[in-house]
Coordinates of N, CA and C in Angstrom, one line a residue:
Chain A
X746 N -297.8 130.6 157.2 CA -297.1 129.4 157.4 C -297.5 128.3 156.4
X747 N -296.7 128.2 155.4 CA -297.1 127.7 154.1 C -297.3 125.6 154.6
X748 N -296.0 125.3 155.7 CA -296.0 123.8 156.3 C -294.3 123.3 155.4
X749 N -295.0 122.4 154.4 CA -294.1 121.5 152.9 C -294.8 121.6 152.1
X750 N -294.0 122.4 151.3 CA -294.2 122.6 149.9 C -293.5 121.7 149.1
X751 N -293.9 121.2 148.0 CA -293.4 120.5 146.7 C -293.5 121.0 145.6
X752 N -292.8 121.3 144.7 CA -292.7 121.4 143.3 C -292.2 120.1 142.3
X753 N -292.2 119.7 141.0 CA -293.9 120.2 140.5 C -294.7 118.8 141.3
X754 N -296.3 119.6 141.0 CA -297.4 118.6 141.1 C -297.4 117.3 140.7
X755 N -296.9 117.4 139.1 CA -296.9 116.4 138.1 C -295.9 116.6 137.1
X756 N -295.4 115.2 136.8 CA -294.3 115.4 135.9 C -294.3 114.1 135.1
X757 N -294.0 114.6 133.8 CA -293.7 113.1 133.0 C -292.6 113.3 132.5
X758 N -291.5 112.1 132.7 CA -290.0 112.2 132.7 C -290.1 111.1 131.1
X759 N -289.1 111.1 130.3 CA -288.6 110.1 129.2 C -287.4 109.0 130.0
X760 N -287.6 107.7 130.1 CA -286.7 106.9 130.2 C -285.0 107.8 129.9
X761 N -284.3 107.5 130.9 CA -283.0 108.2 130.7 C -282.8 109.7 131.2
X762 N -283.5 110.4 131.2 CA -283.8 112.1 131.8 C -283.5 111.8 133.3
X763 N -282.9 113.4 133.9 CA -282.8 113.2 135.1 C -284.2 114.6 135.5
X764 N -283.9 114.7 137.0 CA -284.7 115.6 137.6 C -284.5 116.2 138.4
X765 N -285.0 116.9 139.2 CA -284.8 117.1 140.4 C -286.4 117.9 141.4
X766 N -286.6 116.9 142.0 CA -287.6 117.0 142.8 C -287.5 118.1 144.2
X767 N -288.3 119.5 144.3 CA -288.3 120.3 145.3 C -289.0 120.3 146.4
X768 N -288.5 120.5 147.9 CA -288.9 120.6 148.6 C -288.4 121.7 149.6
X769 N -289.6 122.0 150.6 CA -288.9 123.4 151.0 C -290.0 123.3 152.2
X770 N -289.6 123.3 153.7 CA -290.3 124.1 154.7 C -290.2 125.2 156.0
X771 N -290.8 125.5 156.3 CA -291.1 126.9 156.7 C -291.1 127.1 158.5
X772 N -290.8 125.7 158.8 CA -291.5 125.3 160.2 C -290.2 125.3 161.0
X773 N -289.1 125.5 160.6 CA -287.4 125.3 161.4 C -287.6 124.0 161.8
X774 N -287.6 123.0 160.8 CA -287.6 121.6 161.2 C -286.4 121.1 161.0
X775 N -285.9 120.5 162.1 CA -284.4 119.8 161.6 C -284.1 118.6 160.6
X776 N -285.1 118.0 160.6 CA -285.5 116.6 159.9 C -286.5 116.7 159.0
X777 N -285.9 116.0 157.6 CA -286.7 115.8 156.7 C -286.7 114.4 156.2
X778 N -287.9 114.4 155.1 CA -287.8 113.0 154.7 C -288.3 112.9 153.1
X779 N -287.9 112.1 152.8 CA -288.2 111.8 151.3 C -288.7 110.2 151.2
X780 N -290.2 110.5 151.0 CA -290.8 108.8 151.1 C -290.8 108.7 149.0
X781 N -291.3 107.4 148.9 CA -292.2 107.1 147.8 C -293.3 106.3 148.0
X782 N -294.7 106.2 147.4 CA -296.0 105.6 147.5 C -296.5 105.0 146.2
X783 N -296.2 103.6 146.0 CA -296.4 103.2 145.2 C -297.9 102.6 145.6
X784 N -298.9 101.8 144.5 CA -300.2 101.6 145.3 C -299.7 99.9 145.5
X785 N -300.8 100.1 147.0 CA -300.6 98.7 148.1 C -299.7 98.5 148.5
X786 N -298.7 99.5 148.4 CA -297.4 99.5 148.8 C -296.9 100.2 150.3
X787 N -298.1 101.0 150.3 CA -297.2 102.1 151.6 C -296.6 102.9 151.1
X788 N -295.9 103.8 151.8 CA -294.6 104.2 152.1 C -293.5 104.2 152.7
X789 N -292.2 104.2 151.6 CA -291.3 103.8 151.5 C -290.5 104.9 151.5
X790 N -289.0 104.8 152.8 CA -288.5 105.9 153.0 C -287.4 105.6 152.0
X791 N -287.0 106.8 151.3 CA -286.0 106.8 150.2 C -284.7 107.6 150.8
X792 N -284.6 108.7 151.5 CA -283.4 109.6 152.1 C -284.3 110.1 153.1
X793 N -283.3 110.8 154.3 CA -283.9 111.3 155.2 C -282.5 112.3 155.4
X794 N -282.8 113.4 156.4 CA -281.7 114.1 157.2 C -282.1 114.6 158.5
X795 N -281.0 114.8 159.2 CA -281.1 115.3 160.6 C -280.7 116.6 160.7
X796 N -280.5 117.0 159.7 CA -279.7 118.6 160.0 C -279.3 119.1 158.4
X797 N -278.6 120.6 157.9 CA -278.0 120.9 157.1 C -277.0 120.1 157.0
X798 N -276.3 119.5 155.9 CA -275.1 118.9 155.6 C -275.1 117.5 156.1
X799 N -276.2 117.1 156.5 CA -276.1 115.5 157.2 C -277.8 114.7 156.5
X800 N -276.9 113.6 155.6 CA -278.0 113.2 154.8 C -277.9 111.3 155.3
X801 N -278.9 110.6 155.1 CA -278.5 109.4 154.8 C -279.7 108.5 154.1
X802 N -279.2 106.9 153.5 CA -280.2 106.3 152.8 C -281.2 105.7 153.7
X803 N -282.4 105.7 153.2 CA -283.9 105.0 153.8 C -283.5 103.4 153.1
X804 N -284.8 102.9 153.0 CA -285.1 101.6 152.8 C -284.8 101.3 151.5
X805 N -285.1 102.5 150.3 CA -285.1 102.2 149.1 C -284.2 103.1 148.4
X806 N -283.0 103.8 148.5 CA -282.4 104.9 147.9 C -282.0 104.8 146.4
X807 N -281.7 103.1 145.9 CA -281.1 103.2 144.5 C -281.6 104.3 143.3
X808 N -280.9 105.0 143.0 CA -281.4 106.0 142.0 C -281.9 107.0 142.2
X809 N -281.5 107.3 143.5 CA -281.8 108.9 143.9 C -280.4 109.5 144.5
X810 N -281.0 110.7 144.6 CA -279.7 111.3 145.5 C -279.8 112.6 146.0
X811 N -279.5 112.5 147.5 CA -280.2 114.0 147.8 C -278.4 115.2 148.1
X812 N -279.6 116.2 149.0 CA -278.3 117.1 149.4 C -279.1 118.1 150.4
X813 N -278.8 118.7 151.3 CA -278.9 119.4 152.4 C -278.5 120.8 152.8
X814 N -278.9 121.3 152.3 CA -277.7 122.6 152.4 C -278.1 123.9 153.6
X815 N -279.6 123.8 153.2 CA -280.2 124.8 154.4 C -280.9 123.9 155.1
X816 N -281.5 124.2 156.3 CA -282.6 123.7 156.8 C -283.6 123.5 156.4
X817 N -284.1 124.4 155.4 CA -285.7 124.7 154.5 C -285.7 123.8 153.7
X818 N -284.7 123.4 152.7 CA -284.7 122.5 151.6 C -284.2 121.3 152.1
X819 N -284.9 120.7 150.9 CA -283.9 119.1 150.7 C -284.8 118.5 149.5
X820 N -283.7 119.1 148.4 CA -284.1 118.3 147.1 C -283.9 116.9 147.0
X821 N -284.4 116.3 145.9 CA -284.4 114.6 145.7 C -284.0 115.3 144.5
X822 N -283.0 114.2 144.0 CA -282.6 114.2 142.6 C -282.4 113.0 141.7
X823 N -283.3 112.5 141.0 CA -284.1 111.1 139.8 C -282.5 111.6 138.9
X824 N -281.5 110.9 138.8 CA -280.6 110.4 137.6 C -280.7 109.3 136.6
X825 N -281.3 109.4 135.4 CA -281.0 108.0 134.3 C -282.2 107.7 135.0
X826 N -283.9 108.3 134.6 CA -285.5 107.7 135.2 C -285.5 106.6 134.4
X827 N -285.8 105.6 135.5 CA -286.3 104.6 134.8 C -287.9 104.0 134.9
X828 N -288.3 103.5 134.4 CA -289.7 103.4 134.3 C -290.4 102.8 136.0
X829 N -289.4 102.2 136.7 CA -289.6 101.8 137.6 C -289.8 102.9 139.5
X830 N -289.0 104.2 138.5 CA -289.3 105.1 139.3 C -291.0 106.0 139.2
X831 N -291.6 105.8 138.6 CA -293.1 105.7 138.5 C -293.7 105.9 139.9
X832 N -293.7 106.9 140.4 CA -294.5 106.9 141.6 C -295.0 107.8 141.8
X833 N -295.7 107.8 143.3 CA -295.8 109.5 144.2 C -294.6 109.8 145.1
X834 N -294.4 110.9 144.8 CA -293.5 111.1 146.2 C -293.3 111.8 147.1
X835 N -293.3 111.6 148.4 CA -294.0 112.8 149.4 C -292.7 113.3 149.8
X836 N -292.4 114.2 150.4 CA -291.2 115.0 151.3 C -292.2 115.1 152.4
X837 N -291.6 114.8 154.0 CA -291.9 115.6 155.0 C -290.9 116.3 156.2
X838 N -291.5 116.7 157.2 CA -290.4 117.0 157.9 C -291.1 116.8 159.8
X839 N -290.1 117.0 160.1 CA -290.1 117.0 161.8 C -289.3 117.5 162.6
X840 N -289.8 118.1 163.7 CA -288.8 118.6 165.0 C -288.0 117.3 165.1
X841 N -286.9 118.0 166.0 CA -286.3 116.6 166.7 C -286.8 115.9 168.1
X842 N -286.7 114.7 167.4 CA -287.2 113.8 168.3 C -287.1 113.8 170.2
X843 N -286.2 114.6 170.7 CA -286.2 115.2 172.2 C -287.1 116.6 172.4
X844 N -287.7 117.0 171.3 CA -288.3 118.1 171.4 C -289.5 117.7 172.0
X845 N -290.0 116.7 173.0 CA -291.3 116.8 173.4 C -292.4 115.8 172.5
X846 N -293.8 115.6 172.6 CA -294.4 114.8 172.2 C -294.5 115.3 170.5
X847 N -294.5 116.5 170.8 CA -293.8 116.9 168.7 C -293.7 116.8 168.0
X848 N -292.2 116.4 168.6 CA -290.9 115.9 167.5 C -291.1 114.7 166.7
X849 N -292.2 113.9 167.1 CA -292.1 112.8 166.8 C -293.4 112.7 165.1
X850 N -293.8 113.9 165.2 CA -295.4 114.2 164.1 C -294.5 114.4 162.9
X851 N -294.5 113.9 162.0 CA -293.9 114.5 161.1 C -295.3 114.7 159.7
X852 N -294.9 116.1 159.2 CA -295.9 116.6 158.6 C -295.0 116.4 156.7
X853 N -296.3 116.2 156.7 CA -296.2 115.6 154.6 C -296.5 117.1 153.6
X854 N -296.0 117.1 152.8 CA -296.4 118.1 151.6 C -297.2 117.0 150.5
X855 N -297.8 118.0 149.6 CA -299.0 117.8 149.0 C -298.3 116.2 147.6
X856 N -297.4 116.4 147.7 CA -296.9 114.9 146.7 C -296.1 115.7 145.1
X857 N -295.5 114.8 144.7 CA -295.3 115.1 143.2 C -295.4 113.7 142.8
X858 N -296.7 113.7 141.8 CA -296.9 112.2 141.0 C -296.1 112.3 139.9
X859 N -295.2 111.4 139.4 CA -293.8 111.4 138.4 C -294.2 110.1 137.9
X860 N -294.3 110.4 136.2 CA -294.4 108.8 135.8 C -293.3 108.8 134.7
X861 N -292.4 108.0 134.5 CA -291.3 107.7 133.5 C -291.6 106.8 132.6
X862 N -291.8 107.0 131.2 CA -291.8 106.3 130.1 C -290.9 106.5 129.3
Chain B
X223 N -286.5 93.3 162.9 CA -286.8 94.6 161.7 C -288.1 95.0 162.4
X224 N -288.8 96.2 162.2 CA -290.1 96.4 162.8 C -290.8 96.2 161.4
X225 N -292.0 96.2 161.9 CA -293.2 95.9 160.5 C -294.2 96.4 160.9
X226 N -295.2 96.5 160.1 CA -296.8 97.0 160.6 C -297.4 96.4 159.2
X227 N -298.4 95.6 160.0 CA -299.6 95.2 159.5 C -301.0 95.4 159.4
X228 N -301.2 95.8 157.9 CA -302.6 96.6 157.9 C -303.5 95.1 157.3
X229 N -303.8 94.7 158.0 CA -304.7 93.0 157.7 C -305.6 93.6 156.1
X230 N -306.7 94.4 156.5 CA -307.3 94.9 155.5 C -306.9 95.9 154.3
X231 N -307.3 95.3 153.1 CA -306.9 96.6 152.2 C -307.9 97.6 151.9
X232 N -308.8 96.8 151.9 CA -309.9 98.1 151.8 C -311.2 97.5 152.8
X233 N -311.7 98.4 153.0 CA -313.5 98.2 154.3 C -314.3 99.0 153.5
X234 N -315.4 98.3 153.2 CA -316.5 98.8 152.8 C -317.5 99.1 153.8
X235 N -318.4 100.3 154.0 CA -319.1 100.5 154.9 C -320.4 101.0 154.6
X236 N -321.2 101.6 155.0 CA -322.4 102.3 155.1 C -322.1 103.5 155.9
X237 N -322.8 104.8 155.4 CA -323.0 105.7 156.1 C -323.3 105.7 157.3
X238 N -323.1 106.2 158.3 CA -323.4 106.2 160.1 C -323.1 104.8 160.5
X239 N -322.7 103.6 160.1 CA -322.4 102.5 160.9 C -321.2 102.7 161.1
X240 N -320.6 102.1 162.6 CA -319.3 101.9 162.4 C -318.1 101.0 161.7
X241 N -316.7 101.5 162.6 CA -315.8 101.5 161.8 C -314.7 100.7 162.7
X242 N -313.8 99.9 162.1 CA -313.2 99.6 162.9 C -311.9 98.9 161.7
X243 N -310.6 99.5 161.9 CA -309.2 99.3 160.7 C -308.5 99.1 161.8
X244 N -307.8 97.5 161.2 CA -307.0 96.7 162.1 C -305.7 97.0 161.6
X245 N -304.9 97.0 163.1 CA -303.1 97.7 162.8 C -302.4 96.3 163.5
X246 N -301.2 95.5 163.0 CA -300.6 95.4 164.2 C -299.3 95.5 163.9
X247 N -298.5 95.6 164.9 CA -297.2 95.6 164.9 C -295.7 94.6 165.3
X248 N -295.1 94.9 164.6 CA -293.5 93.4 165.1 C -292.8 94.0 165.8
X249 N -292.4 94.4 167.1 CA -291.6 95.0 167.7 C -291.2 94.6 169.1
X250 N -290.0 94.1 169.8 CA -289.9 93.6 170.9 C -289.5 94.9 171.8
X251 N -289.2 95.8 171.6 CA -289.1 97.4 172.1 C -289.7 98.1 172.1
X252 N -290.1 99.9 172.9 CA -291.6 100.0 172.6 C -291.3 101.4 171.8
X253 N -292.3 101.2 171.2 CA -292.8 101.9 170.1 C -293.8 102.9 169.9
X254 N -293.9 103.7 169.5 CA -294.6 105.1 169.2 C -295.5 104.7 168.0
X255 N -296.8 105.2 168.2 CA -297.5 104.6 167.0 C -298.8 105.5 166.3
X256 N -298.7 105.8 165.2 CA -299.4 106.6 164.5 C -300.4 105.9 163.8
X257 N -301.6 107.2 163.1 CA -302.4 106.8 161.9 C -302.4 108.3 161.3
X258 N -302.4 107.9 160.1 CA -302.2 109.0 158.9 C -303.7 108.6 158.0
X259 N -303.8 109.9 157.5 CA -305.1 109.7 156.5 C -304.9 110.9 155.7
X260 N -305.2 110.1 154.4 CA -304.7 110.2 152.9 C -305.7 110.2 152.2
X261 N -306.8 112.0 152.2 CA -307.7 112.1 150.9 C -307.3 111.5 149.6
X262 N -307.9 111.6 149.0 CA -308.0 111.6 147.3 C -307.2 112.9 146.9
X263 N -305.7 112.4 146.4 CA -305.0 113.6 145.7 C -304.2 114.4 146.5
X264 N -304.0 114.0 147.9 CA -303.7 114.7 148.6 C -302.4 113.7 149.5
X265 N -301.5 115.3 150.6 CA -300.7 114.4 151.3 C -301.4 113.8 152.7
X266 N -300.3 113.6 153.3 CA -300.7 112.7 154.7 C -301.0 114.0 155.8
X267 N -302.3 113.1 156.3 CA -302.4 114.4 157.4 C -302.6 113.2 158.9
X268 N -301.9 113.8 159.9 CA -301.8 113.1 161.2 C -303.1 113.3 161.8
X269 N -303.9 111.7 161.6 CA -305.0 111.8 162.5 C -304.8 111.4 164.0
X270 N -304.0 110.6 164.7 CA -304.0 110.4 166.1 C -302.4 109.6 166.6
X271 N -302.1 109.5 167.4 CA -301.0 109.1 167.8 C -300.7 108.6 169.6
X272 N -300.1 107.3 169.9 CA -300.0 107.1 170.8 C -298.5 107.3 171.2
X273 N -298.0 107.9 171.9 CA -296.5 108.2 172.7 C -296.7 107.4 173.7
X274 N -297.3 107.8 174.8 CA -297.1 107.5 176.5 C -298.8 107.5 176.8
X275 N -299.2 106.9 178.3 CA -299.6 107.1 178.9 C -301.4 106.6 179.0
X276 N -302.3 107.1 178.6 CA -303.7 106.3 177.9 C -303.6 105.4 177.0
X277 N -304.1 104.9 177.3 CA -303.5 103.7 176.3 C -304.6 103.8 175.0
X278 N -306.3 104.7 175.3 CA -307.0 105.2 174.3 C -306.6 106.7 174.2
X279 N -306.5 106.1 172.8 CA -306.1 107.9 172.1 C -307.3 108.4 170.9
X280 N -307.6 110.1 171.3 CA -308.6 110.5 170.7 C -308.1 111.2 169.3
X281 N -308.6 111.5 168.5 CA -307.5 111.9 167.5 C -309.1 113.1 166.9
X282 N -308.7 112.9 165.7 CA -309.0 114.2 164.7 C -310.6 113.6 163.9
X283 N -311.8 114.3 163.6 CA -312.7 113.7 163.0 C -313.5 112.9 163.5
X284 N -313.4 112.5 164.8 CA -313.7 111.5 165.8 C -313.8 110.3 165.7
X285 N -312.3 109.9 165.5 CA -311.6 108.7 165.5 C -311.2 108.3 167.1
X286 N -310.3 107.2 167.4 CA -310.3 107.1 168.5 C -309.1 105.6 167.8
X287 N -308.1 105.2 169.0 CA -307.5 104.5 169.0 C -306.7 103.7 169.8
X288 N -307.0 102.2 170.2 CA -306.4 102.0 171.3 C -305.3 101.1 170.8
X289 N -304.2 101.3 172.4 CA -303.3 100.9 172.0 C -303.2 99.5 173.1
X290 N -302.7 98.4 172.6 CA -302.9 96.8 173.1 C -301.2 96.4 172.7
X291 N -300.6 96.9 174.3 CA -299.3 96.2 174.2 C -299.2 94.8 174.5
X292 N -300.0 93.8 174.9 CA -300.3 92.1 174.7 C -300.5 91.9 173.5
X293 N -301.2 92.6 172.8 CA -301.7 92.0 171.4 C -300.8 93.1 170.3
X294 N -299.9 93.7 170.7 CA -298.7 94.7 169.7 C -300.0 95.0 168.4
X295 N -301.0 95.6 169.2 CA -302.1 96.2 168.2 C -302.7 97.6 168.4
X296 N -303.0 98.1 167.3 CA -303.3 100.1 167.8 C -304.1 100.3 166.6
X297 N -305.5 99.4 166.5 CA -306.5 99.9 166.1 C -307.2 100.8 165.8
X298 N -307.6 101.0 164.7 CA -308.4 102.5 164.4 C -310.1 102.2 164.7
X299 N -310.9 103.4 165.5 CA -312.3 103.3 165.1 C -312.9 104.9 165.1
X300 N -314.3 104.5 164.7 CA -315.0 105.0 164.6 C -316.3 105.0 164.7
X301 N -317.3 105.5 166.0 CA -318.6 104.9 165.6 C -320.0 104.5 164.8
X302 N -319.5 105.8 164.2 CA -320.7 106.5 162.8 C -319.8 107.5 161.5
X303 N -319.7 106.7 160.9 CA -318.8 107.4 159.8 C -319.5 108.1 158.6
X304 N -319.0 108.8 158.1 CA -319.6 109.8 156.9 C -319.3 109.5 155.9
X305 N -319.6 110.1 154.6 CA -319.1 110.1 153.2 C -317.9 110.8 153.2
X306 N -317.6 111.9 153.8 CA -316.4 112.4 153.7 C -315.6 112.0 154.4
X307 N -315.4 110.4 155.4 CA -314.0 110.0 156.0 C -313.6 108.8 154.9
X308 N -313.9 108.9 153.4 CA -313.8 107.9 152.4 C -312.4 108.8 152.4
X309 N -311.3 107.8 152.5 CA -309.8 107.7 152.0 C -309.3 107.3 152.7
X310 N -307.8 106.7 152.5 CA -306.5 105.9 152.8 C -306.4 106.1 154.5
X311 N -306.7 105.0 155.0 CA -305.5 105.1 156.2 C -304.5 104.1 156.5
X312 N -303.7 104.8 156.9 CA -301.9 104.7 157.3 C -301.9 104.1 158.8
X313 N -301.5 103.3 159.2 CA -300.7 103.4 160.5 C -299.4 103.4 160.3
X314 N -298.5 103.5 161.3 CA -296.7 104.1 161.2 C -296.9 103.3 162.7
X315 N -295.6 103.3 162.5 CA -294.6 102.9 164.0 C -293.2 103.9 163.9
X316 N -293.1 104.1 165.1 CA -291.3 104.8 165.1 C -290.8 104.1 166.4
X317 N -289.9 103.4 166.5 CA -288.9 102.4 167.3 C -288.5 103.9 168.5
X318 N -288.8 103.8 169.6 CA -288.9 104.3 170.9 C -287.2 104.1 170.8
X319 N -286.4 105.3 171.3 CA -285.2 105.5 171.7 C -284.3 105.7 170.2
X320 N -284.7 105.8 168.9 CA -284.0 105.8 167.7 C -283.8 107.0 167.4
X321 N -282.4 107.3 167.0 CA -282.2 108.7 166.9 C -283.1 109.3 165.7
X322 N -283.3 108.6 164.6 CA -283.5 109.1 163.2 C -284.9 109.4 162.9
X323 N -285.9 109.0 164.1 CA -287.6 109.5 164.1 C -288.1 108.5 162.8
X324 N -287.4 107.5 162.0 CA -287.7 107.3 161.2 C -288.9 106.2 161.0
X325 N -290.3 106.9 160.4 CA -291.8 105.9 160.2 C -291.6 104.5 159.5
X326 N -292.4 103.8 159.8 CA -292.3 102.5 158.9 C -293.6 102.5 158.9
X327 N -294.6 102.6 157.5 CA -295.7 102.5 157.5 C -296.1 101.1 157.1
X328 N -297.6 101.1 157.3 CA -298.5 99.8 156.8 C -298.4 100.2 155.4
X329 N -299.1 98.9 154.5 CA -299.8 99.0 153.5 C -300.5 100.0 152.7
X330 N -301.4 100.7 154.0 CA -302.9 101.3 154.0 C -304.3 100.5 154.0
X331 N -305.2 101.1 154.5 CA -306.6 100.3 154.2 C -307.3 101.6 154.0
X332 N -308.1 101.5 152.5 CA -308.5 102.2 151.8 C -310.3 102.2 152.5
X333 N -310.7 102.7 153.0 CA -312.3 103.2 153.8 C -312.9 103.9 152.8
X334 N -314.0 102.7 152.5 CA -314.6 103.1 151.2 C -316.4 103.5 151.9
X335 N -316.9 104.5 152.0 CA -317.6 104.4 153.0 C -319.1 105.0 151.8
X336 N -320.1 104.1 151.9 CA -321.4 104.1 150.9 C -322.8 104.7 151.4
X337 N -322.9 105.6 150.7 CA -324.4 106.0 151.0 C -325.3 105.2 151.3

């Protein structure tokens, strides 16, 4: 039982380049999440989903864009990086929230640090 | 809007003395409330969490956390801490009754803990 996985570790993007950020878990979680962690910042939710085919924006979405297709995945996708997207970015996921004391844990993968110059 | 306030950004400590990282929260509904901790280089791992019922919650590493619905506060401690509890902690809130499970984390306070 691998949890959340992320691809890649690290990445250095050129101002203008797109990407696409992987995520993938193992656990039949219905819910995922796409934060970013900038420092003294926290984390900041950027997309989330409840299910295959049902996506929507967090706090901070400008310049991303996700998609949903299986349960296991939910890529993030950086269009036109701009230096401001410079961060960490975690994916996690969760049962659903009536599933018991649970649903509510949501477990993180290991990050992808992305810096755009 | 909910919020969480991590007062401290970083606590400096000594080995085996205690520990104590202040959380609080904005919320006039009730709330579910976590702490996450964040090695060096690493993701979030769920140290403790209050849902329902005790209002002290025991968590992971021998932390401990009470929850103070008068004072909308859910404090981290610890009585004797190590070299290895040095990294980030998180507290989160998730708004009780919301369909989306969605966290709203603190800042972090970085536990810098000294030989």
């Amino acid at each position: 039982n691998a949890g959340v996985t992320q691809t890649p570790k690290f990445r250095i993007l050129k101002i203008g380049q797109s990407m696409t950020l992987q995520c993938t878990q193992d656990m039949n979680h219905n819910y995922m999440y796409w934060y970013r962690q900038d420092p003294g910042m926290g984390l900041k939710l950027i997309y989330y989903s409840v299910g295959a085919g049902i996506t929507d924006k967090g706090e901070v979405p400008n310049g991303y864009n996700v998609s949903r297709s299986t349960t296991e995945d939910f890529p993030l996708r950086l269009e036109l990086a701009a230096p401001s997207q410079t961060s960490v970015y975690f994916c996690a996921s969760s049962s659903w929230p009536g599933q018991g004391v649970s649903g509510y844990e949501q477990y993180f993968g290991p990050g992808t640090r992305l810096t755009v110059t | 809007a909910q919020s969480v306030t991590q007062l401290d950004s970083q606590v400096p400590v000594f080995e085996e003395a205690p520990v104590e990282l202040r959380c609080n929260y904005s919320s006039s509904v009730s709330v579910y409330l976590f702490w996450y901790v964040q090695y060096p280089n690493q993701g979030l791992q769920l140290l403790l969490k209050y849902l329902s019922g005790s209002t002290l919650v025991k968590g992971i590493n021998g932390f401990e956390a009470e929850f103070n619905k008068s004072q909308t506060s859910f404090h981290l401690r610890k009585p004797s801490v190590h070299i290895s509890d040095t990294a980030e902690y998180f507290c989160a809130v998730i708004v009780y009754g919301g369909a989306t499970n969605k966290l709203i984390f603190g800042t972090g306070t970085l536990l810098a803990v000294q030989p």
